[in-house]
Coordinates of C-alpha atoms and ligand atoms in Angstrom, one line a residue:
M18 CA 61.7 189.8 141.6
S19 CA 62.5 186.5 140.1
K20 CA 62.2 183.1 141.9
E21 CA 65.9 182.8 142.2
D22 CA 66.3 186.2 143.8
Q23 CA 63.9 185.2 146.6
A24 CA 65.1 181.7 147.3
T25 CA 67.7 181.1 149.9
N26 CA 71.0 180.4 148.2
Y27 CA 74.6 179.7 149.3
S28 CA 75.5 183.3 149.6
S29 CA 72.4 184.5 151.4
Y30 CA 72.3 181.6 153.8
L31 CA 75.9 182.2 154.8
L32 CA 75.6 186.0 154.8
L33 CA 78.7 186.1 152.6
E34 CA 78.0 189.7 151.7
K35 CA 78.6 190.6 155.4
I36 CA 81.5 188.2 156.1
L37 CA 83.5 188.9 152.9
N38 CA 83.2 192.6 153.4
A39 CA 84.3 192.5 157.0
Q40 CA 88.1 192.8 156.3
E41 CA 89.4 196.4 156.3
P42 CA 93.2 196.4 156.3
R43 CA 94.2 199.7 158.0
S44 CA 97.3 199.9 155.7
Q45 CA 95.0 200.3 152.6
D46 CA 95.5 204.0 152.8
N47 CA 99.3 203.6 152.1
P48 CA 100.3 205.4 149.0
D49 CA 101.4 202.0 147.5
G50 CA 98.3 200.1 148.6
A51 CA 97.7 197.8 151.6
E52 CA 100.5 195.7 153.1
H53 CA 100.2 192.2 151.6
D54 CA 100.1 190.3 155.0
E55 CA 97.5 192.5 156.8
L56 CA 94.6 190.6 155.1
L57 CA 95.9 187.3 156.4
F58 CA 96.4 188.8 159.9
I59 CA 92.8 190.0 160.0
I60 CA 91.3 186.8 158.5
I61 CA 93.2 184.4 160.9
H62 CA 91.9 186.3 163.9
Q63 CA 88.4 186.3 162.5
V64 CA 88.6 182.6 161.9
F65 CA 89.8 182.1 165.5
E66 CA 86.9 184.2 166.8
L67 CA 84.5 182.0 164.8
W68 CA 86.0 178.9 166.3
F69 CA 85.8 180.5 169.8
K70 CA 82.1 181.0 169.2
Q71 CA 81.6 177.4 168.2
L72 CA 83.6 176.2 171.2
L73 CA 81.4 178.2 173.6
H74 CA 78.3 176.8 171.8
E75 CA 79.6 173.3 172.3
L76 CA 80.8 173.8 175.9
D77 CA 77.4 175.1 176.9
F78 CA 75.9 172.0 175.3
V79 CA 78.3 169.7 177.1
C80 CA 77.2 171.2 180.5
K81 CA 73.5 170.6 179.6
Q82 CA 74.2 167.0 178.6
L83 CA 76.1 166.4 181.9
H84 CA 73.2 167.9 183.7
T85 CA 70.8 165.5 182.1
G86 CA 73.2 162.6 182.7
D87 CA 73.8 161.7 179.1
L88 CA 77.4 160.5 179.1
G89 CA 77.3 159.2 175.5
R90 CA 76.4 162.6 174.0
T91 CA 78.8 164.3 176.4
L92 CA 81.7 162.2 175.1
H93 CA 80.7 162.8 171.5
V94 CA 80.6 166.6 171.9
L95 CA 83.8 166.6 173.9
K96 CA 85.5 164.8 171.0
R97 CA 84.3 167.6 168.7
V98 CA 85.6 170.2 171.0
R99 CA 89.0 168.5 171.1
N100 CA 89.1 168.4 167.3
I101 CA 88.2 172.0 167.0
I102 CA 91.1 172.9 169.3
K103 CA 93.4 170.7 167.2
V104 CA 92.4 172.7 164.1
M105 CA 93.0 175.9 165.9
V106 CA 96.5 174.8 166.9
S107 CA 97.3 173.7 163.4
Q108 CA 96.2 177.1 162.0
V109 CA 99.1 178.7 163.8
D110 CA 101.3 177.3 160.9
V111 CA 99.5 179.6 158.5
I112 CA 100.2 182.9 160.4
E113 CA 103.8 181.7 161.1
T114 CA 104.5 182.2 157.4
M115 CA 104.4 185.9 158.1
T116 CA 108.0 187.2 158.7
P117 CA 108.9 189.8 161.4
Q118 CA 109.4 192.4 158.6
D119 CA 106.0 191.6 157.0
F120 CA 104.3 192.2 160.4
S121 CA 106.2 195.3 161.5
A122 CA 105.2 196.9 158.2
F123 CA 101.7 197.3 159.6
R124 CA 101.9 196.5 163.3
S125 CA 101.7 200.2 164.3
R126 CA 98.2 200.2 162.6
L127 CA 96.9 198.0 165.4
D128 CA 97.3 200.8 168.0
S129 CA 96.4 199.1 171.3
A130 CA 94.4 196.3 169.7
S131 CA 95.4 192.9 171.1
G132 CA 94.2 189.3 171.5
L133 CA 94.4 190.2 175.2
Q134 CA 91.0 191.9 174.7
S135 CA 89.3 188.9 173.2
V136 CA 86.2 188.4 175.2
Q137 CA 85.4 185.1 173.8
F138 CA 88.8 183.7 174.7
R139 CA 88.1 184.7 178.4
E140 CA 84.6 183.3 178.1
I141 CA 86.1 180.0 177.1
E142 CA 88.5 180.1 180.1
F143 CA 85.6 180.9 182.4
A144 CA 83.3 178.3 180.9
L145 CA 85.9 175.6 181.5
G146 CA 86.6 176.7 185.1
Y147 CA 89.7 178.9 184.7
K148 CA 88.0 182.0 186.3
R149 CA 89.7 185.2 187.3
E150 CA 87.6 188.1 188.3
S151 CA 90.5 190.5 187.7
V152 CA 90.0 189.9 183.9
L153 CA 86.8 191.9 184.1
S154 CA 88.7 195.1 184.9
R155 CA 89.9 195.3 181.3
Y156 CA 86.3 196.1 180.2
S157 CA 84.0 199.0 181.0
P158 CA 81.4 198.0 183.6
D159 CA 78.6 199.1 181.3
S160 CA 79.9 197.2 178.3
K161 CA 78.4 194.0 176.7
E162 CA 81.7 192.3 177.2
F163 CA 81.7 193.0 180.9
A164 CA 78.1 191.6 181.2
S165 CA 79.0 188.4 179.3
L166 CA 82.0 187.7 181.5
K167 CA 80.1 188.5 184.7
T168 CA 77.5 186.0 183.6
R169 CA 80.1 183.3 182.9
L170 CA 81.8 184.1 186.2
K171 CA 78.6 183.4 188.1
N172 CA 77.4 180.4 186.1
P173 CA 78.6 176.9 186.8
S174 CA 81.7 175.9 184.7
L175 CA 82.3 172.6 182.9
W176 CA 84.2 171.5 186.0
D177 CA 81.2 172.3 188.2
A178 CA 79.0 170.3 185.8
F179 CA 81.5 167.4 186.0
L180 CA 81.6 167.3 189.8
N181 CA 77.8 167.3 189.9
F182 CA 77.7 164.5 187.3
V183 CA 80.2 162.5 189.3
A184 CA 78.2 163.0 192.5
G185 CA 75.1 161.8 190.6
R186 CA 76.9 158.6 189.9
G187 CA 77.3 158.0 193.7
Y188 CA 80.7 159.4 194.4
S189 CA 80.9 161.5 197.6
V190 CA 81.9 164.9 196.3
P191 CA 81.9 167.3 199.3
K192 CA 78.6 169.0 199.6
E193 CA 80.0 172.5 199.7
M194 CA 81.7 171.9 196.3
L195 CA 78.3 171.2 194.8
A196 CA 76.4 174.0 196.5
T197 CA 78.7 176.9 195.5
V198 CA 79.8 178.0 192.1
S199 CA 83.4 178.8 192.4
Q200 CA 84.4 182.2 190.9
S201 CA 88.1 181.6 190.9
E202 CA 90.4 179.2 189.2
I203 CA 90.3 175.5 190.2
V204 CA 92.6 174.4 193.0
A205 CA 93.3 170.6 193.3
S206 CA 91.7 169.1 196.4
D207 CA 92.4 165.8 198.2
P208 CA 88.8 164.5 198.3
I209 CA 88.4 165.0 194.5
V210 CA 91.8 163.5 193.7
K211 CA 90.7 160.5 195.8
I212 CA 87.5 160.2 193.9
L213 CA 89.4 160.4 190.6
E214 CA 91.7 157.7 191.8
E215 CA 88.7 155.4 192.5
I216 CA 87.2 156.2 189.1
Y217 CA 90.4 155.4 187.2
H218 CA 90.7 152.1 189.1
T219 CA 87.1 150.9 188.9
D220 CA 85.0 152.9 186.4
P221 CA 86.0 152.7 182.7
K222 CA 83.1 154.9 181.4
L223 CA 83.8 157.7 183.8
T224 CA 87.6 157.3 183.1
Q225 CA 86.8 158.0 179.5
L226 CA 85.1 161.3 180.6
C227 CA 88.1 162.2 182.7
E228 CA 90.4 161.5 179.7
S229 CA 88.3 163.7 177.5
L230 CA 88.6 166.6 179.9
I231 CA 92.4 166.2 180.1
D232 CA 92.5 166.1 176.3
L233 CA 90.8 169.4 176.3
D234 CA 93.1 170.9 179.0
E235 CA 96.2 169.7 177.1
G236 CA 94.7 171.1 173.9
I237 CA 94.5 174.6 175.4
Q238 CA 98.0 174.3 176.7
E239 CA 99.2 173.3 173.2
W240 CA 97.5 176.4 171.8
R241 CA 99.2 178.6 174.4
Y242 CA 102.6 177.1 173.6
R243 CA 102.2 177.5 169.8
H244 CA 100.9 181.1 170.3
V245 CA 103.9 182.1 172.4
K246 CA 106.3 180.5 169.9
M247 CA 104.6 182.4 167.1
V248 CA 104.9 185.6 169.2
Q249 CA 108.6 185.0 169.8
R250 CA 109.4 184.4 166.2
T251 CA 107.4 187.3 165.0
I252 CA 108.2 190.1 167.5
G253 CA 110.9 188.6 169.7
M254 CA 110.7 190.0 173.2
K255 CA 109.0 193.3 172.2
Q256 CA 106.1 194.6 174.3
G257 CA 102.6 193.6 173.2
T258 CA 100.3 196.0 171.5
G259 CA 97.9 195.3 174.5
G260 CA 100.5 196.8 176.8
S261 CA 101.8 193.6 178.4
E262 CA 105.4 192.5 178.5
G263 CA 104.7 190.3 175.4
A264 CA 106.3 186.8 175.3
N265 CA 107.3 187.0 178.9
Y266 CA 103.7 187.7 180.0
L267 CA 102.5 184.8 177.8
M268 CA 105.1 182.4 179.1
A269 CA 103.7 182.8 182.7
S270 CA 100.5 181.0 181.6
L271 CA 102.3 178.1 179.8
D272 CA 101.9 174.8 181.6
K273 CA 99.0 176.2 183.6
P274 CA 96.4 173.4 183.9
I275 CA 92.7 174.1 183.9
F276 CA 91.8 170.9 185.8
P277 CA 94.7 170.4 188.3
D278 CA 93.0 167.5 190.0
L279 CA 93.1 165.5 186.8
W280 CA 96.9 166.1 186.5
Q281 CA 97.5 165.4 190.2
V282 CA 95.7 162.0 190.2
R283 CA 98.4 160.7 187.8
M284 CA 100.9 160.8 190.6
S285 CA 99.0 158.0 192.4
L286 CA 97.9 155.8 189.5
Ligands
HEM330 C1 101.8 187.3 164.6 C2 100.7 187.1 165.3 C3 100.5 187.4 166.7 C4 101.2 188.1 167.6 C5 102.6 188.8 167.3 C6 100.6 188.1 168.8 C7 101.0 188.7 170.0 C8 100.4 188.7 171.2 C9 101.0 189.3 172.4 C10 102.3 190.0 172.5 C11 100.1 189.1 173.4 C12 100.2 189.5 174.8 C13 99.3 190.6 175.1 C14 99.7 192.0 174.6 O1 99.3 192.3 173.4 O2 100.3 192.8 175.3 C15 99.0 188.3 172.8 C16 97.9 187.8 173.5 C17 96.9 187.1 173.0 N1 96.7 186.7 171.7 FE1 98.1 187.0 170.2 N2 99.4 187.4 168.7 C18 99.3 186.9 167.4 C19 98.3 186.1 166.9 C20 97.2 185.7 167.6 C21 96.1 185.0 167.0 C22 96.0 184.5 165.6 C23 95.2 184.9 168.0 C24 93.9 184.2 167.8 C25 92.8 184.7 168.3 C26 95.7 185.5 169.2 C27 95.0 185.5 170.4 C28 95.6 186.0 171.6 C29 94.9 185.9 172.9 C30 93.6 185.2 173.2 C31 95.8 186.6 173.8 C32 95.6 186.6 175.3 C33 96.3 185.4 175.9 C34 96.3 185.5 177.4 O3 96.1 186.5 178.1 O4 96.5 184.4 178.0 N3 96.9 186.0 168.9 N4 99.2 188.1 171.5

């Protein structure tokens, strides 16, 4: 074996052999060859899943930094998270070049496959604090996916880490909110809104943290909006392959804040 064969190179470091062979358009068994747009459809979803992986990696890191009290590093990583979400939102432009006819030419090949089943997307929701136990029922109790979500459900979310950090800075967060890990979505509470009010009036550094969190929340809402518009222009009001009502189902989650206290405090500022 030559020296070059053994040394790590671009391809071996990035496992390109695996990645570039991980696209198998189902329409490739068509007598006339694969539908042109199926490759794009697969690649865009794979790229999103890679970004989801990176987001989870960064969100876990943010929680650790908040736990150690490092505000500077927390803000730095939250900026990266926000920029990744911006990239994700802008990528919708690419898939929107696929016309309804281009998609319907291979849509039946998806069977019941749907973004609805993306475990990493649910993990992101849970990691932020938008937890719903009902989501677990989509997965078999003995599956890896179920186990990952169960762990996320029980673990403190970014919002829990934020409340603990704020308490560590001397704000009187109710004890029960610090002692228990909520396993459901966040509901705005008066004591927290009051604390946020005080932060916005008197504490510029913590205000920056609050603004970073609301950036993130708004970013997820932007993604939901672009996704539903993409769905409407590609399949209209047809049912989803995942069995939901399609655009109508997705519209119900538009405008759904992850951190409602941060939106509510704006009413009194
Ligand atoms: C033409 C492209 C797309 C169409 C027509 C489409 C369609 C849909 C539909 C109809 C749903 C509702 C669930 C169901 O299937 O019944 C859904 C959910 C979802 N899709 Fe897409 N989608 C597209 C592209 C994408 C891309 C590129 C991603 C990136 C990963 C994605 C991620 C998701 C996620 C995470 C959900 C679950 C959302 C939730 O439950 O809040 N989709 N999609």
